[in-house]
mmCIF file of C-alpha atoms in Angstrom:
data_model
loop_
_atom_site.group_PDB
_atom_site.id
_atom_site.type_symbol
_atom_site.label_atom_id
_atom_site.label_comp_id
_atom_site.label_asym_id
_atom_site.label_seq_id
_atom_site.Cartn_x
_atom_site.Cartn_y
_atom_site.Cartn_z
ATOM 1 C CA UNK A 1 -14.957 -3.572 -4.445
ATOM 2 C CA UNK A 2 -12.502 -5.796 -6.152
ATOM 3 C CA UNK A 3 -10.458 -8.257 -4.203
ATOM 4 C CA UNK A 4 -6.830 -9.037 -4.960
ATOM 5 C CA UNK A 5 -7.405 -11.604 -7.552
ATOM 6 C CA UNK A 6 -9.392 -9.758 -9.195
ATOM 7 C CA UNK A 7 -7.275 -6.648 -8.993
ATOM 8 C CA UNK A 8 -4.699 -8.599 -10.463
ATOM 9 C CA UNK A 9 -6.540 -10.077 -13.692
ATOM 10 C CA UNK A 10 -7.455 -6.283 -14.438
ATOM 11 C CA UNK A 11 -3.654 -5.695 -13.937
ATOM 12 C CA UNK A 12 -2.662 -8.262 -15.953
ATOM 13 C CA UNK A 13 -5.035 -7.526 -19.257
ATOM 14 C CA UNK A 14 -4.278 -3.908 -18.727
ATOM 15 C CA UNK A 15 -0.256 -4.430 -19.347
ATOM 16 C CA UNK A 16 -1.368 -7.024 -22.049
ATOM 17 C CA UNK A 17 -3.296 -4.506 -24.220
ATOM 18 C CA UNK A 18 -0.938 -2.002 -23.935
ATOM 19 C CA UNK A 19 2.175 -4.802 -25.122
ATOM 20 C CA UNK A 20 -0.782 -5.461 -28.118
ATOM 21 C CA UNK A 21 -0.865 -1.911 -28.842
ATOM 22 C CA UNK A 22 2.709 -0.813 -28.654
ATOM 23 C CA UNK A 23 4.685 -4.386 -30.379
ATOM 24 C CA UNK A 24 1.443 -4.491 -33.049
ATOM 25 C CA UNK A 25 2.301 -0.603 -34.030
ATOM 26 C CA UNK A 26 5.645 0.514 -32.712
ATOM 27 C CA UNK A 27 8.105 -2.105 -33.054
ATOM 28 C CA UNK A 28 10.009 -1.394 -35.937
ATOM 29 C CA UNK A 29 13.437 -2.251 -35.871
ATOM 30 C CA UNK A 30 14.377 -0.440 -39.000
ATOM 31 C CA UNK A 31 12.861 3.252 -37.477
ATOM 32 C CA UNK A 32 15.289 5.890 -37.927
ATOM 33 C CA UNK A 33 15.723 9.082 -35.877
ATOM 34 C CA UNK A 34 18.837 11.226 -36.459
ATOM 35 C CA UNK A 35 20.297 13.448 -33.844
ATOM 36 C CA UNK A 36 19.381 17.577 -34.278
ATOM 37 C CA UNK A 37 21.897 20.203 -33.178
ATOM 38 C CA UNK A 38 19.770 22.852 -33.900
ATOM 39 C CA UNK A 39 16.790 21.819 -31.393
ATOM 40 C CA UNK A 40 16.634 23.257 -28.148
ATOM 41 C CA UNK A 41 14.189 19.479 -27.213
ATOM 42 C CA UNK A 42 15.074 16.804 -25.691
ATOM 43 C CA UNK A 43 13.140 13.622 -25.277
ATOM 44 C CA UNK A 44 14.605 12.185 -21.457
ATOM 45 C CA UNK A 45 14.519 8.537 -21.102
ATOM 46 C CA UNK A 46 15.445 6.787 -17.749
ATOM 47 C CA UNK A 47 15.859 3.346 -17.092
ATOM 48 C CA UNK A 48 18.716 0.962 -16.340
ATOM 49 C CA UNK A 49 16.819 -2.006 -17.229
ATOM 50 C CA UNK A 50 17.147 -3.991 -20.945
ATOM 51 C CA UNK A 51 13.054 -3.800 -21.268
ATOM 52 C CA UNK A 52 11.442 -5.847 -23.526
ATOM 53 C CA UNK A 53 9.353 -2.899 -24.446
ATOM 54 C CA UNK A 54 12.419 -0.687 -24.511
ATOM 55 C CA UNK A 55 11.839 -0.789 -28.343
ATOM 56 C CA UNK A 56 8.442 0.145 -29.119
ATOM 57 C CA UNK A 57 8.525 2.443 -26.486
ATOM 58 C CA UNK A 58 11.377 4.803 -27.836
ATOM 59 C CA UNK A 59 9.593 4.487 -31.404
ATOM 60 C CA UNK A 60 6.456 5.276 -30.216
ATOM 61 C CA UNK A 61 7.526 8.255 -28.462
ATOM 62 C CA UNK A 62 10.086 9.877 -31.236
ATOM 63 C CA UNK A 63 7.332 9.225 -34.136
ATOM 64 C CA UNK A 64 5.584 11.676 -32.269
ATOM 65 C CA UNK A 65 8.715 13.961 -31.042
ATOM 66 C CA UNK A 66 10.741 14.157 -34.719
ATOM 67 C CA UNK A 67 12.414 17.288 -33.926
ATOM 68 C CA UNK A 68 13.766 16.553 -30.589
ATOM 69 C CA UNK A 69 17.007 14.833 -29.759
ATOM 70 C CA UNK A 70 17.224 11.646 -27.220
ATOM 71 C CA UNK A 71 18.681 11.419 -24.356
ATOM 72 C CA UNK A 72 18.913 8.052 -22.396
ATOM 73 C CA UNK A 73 19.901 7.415 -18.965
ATOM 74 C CA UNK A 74 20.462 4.048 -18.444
ATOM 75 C CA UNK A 75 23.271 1.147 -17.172
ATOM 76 C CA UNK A 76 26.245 0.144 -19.799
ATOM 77 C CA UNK A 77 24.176 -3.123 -20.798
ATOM 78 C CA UNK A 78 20.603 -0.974 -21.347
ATOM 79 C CA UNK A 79 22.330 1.228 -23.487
ATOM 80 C CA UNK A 80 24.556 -1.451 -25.687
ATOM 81 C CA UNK A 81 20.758 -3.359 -25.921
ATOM 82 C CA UNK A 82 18.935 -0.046 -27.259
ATOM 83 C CA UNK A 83 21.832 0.354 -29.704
ATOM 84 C CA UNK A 84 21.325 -3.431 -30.917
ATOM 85 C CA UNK A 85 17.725 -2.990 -30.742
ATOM 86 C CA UNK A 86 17.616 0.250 -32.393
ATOM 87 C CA UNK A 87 20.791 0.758 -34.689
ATOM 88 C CA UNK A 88 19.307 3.794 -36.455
ATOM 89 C CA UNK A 89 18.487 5.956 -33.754
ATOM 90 C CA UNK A 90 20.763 8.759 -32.875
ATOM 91 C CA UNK A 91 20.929 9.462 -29.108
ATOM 92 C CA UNK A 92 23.352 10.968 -26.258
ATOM 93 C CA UNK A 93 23.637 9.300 -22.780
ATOM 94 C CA UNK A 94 24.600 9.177 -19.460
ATOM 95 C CA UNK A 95 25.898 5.984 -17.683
ATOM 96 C CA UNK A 96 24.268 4.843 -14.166
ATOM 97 C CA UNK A 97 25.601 1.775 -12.162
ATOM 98 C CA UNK A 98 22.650 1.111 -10.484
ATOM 99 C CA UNK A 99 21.169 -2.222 -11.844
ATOM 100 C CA UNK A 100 17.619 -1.932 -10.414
ATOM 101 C CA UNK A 101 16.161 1.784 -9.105
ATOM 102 C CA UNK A 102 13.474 2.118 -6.886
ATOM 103 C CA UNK A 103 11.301 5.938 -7.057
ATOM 104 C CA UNK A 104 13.336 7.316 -4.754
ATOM 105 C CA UNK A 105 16.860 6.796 -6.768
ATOM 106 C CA UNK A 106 14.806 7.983 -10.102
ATOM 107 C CA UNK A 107 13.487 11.454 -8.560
ATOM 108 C CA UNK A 108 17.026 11.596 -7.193
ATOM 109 C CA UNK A 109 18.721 11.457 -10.805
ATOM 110 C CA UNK A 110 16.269 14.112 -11.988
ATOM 111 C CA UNK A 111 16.659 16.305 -9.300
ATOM 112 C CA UNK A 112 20.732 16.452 -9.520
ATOM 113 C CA UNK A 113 21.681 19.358 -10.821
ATOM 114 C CA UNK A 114 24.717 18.092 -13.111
ATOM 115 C CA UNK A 115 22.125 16.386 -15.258
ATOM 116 C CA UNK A 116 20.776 19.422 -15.936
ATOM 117 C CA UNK A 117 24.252 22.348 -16.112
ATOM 118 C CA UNK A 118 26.629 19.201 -17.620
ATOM 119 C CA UNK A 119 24.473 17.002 -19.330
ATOM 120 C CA UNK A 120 21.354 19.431 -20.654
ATOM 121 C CA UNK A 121 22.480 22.767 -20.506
ATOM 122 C CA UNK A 122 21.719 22.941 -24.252
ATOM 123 C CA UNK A 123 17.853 22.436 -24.283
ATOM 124 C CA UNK A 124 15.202 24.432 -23.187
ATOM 125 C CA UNK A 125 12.581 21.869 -23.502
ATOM 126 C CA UNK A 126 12.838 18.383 -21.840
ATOM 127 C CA UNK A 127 10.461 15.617 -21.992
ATOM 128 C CA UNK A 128 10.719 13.040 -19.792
ATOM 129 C CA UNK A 129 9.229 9.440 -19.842
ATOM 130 C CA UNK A 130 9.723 5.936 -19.570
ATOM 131 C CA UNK A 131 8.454 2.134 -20.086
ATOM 132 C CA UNK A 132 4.943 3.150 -18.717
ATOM 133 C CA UNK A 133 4.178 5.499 -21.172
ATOM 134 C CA UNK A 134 2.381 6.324 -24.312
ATOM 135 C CA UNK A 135 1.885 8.893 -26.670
ATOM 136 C CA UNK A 136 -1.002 9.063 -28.846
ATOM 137 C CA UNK A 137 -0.674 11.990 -31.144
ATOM 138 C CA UNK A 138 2.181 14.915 -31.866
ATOM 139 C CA UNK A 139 3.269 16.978 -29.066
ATOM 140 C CA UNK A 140 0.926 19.847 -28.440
ATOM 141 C CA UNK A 141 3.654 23.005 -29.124
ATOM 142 C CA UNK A 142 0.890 25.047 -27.411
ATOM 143 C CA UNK A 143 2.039 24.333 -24.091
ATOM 144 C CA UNK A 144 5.427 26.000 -25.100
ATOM 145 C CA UNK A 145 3.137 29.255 -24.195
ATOM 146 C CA UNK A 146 2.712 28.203 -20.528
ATOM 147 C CA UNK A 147 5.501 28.016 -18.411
ATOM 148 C CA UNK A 148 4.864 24.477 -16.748
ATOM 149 C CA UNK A 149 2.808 21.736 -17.207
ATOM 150 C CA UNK A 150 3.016 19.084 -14.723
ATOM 151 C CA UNK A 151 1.539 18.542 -10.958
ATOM 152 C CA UNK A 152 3.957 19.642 -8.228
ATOM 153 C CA UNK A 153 6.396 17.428 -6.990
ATOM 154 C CA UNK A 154 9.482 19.089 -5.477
ATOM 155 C CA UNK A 155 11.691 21.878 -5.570
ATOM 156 C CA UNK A 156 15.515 21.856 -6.087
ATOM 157 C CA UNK A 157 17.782 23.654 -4.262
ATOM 158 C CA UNK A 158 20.755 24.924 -6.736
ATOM 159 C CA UNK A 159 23.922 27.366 -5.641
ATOM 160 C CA UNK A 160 21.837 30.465 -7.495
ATOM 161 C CA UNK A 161 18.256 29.670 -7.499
ATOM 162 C CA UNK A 162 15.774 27.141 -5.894
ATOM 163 C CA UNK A 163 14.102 25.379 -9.254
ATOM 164 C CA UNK A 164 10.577 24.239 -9.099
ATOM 165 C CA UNK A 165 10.069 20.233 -10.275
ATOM 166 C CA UNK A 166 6.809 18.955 -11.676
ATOM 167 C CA UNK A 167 5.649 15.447 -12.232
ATOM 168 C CA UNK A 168 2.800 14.091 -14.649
#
């Protein structure tokens, strides 16, 4: 079994080949990505933070999701930074105050239901992610034909209907 120092050199080359992967392939600050209001998809991102992979991970994800709109959830400064960062890429958003959120706060913005009736009503199809993830090839419109995909993680209470939340 690995001890802590050890743990924590495996940590550190982990994040370092994904930054190798994602700033050698996906950070292009000239990608565009225009706004659809025919879709009924929505790409989800969530985070108050000005990342420094904020960049190559919005690319990375819309090269693979062209037909879906963005949506960010973020602070005034993270979304002023991913407009400097990424001039060319459409998006709609919703302002947070919270500087730094811990799990908790994050499962408790995608569980309220305004998010979903006010700011989402018009998609059918959300995606969520955020700094810690990757996609490595087009979304799989397969899954369309199932009606979740996703482990269990809670279920929302709503004034007409209790709504099942997944995670993963």
């Amino acid at each position: 079994m690995a001890n802590n120092d050890e743990m924590q050199k495996i940590t550190e080359e982990k994040i370092k080949l994904v930054d190798t992967f994602l700033f050698n392939n996906y950070d292009n600050k000239d990608f565009i990505h225009k706004k659809n209001i025919h879709t009924n998809k929505v790409a989800l991102f969530l985070d108050p933070r000005c990342h420094y992979r904020l960049r190559p991970i919005i690319v990375n994800h819309l090269t693979f999701l062209k037909d879906w709109n963005l949506y960010v959830i973020g602070t005034v400064e993270s979304v002023n930074y991913l407009k400097v960062i990424l001039p060319n890429v459409e998006f709609d958003h919703c302002i947070i105050n919270e500087k730094n959120i811990n799990t908790r706060q994050v499962t408790d913005i995608l569980l309220n239901e305004r998010l979903y009736t006010d700011y989402l009503k018009q998609y059918e199809h959300i995606y969520t992610f955020q700094v810690d993830s990757l996609m490595f090839k087009p979304f799989n419109y397969d899954i369309f034909n199932h009606d979740y995909i996703g482990a269990f993680d809670a279920m929302m209470k709503t004034k007409d209907s209790i709504t099942n939340v997944y995670n993963g």
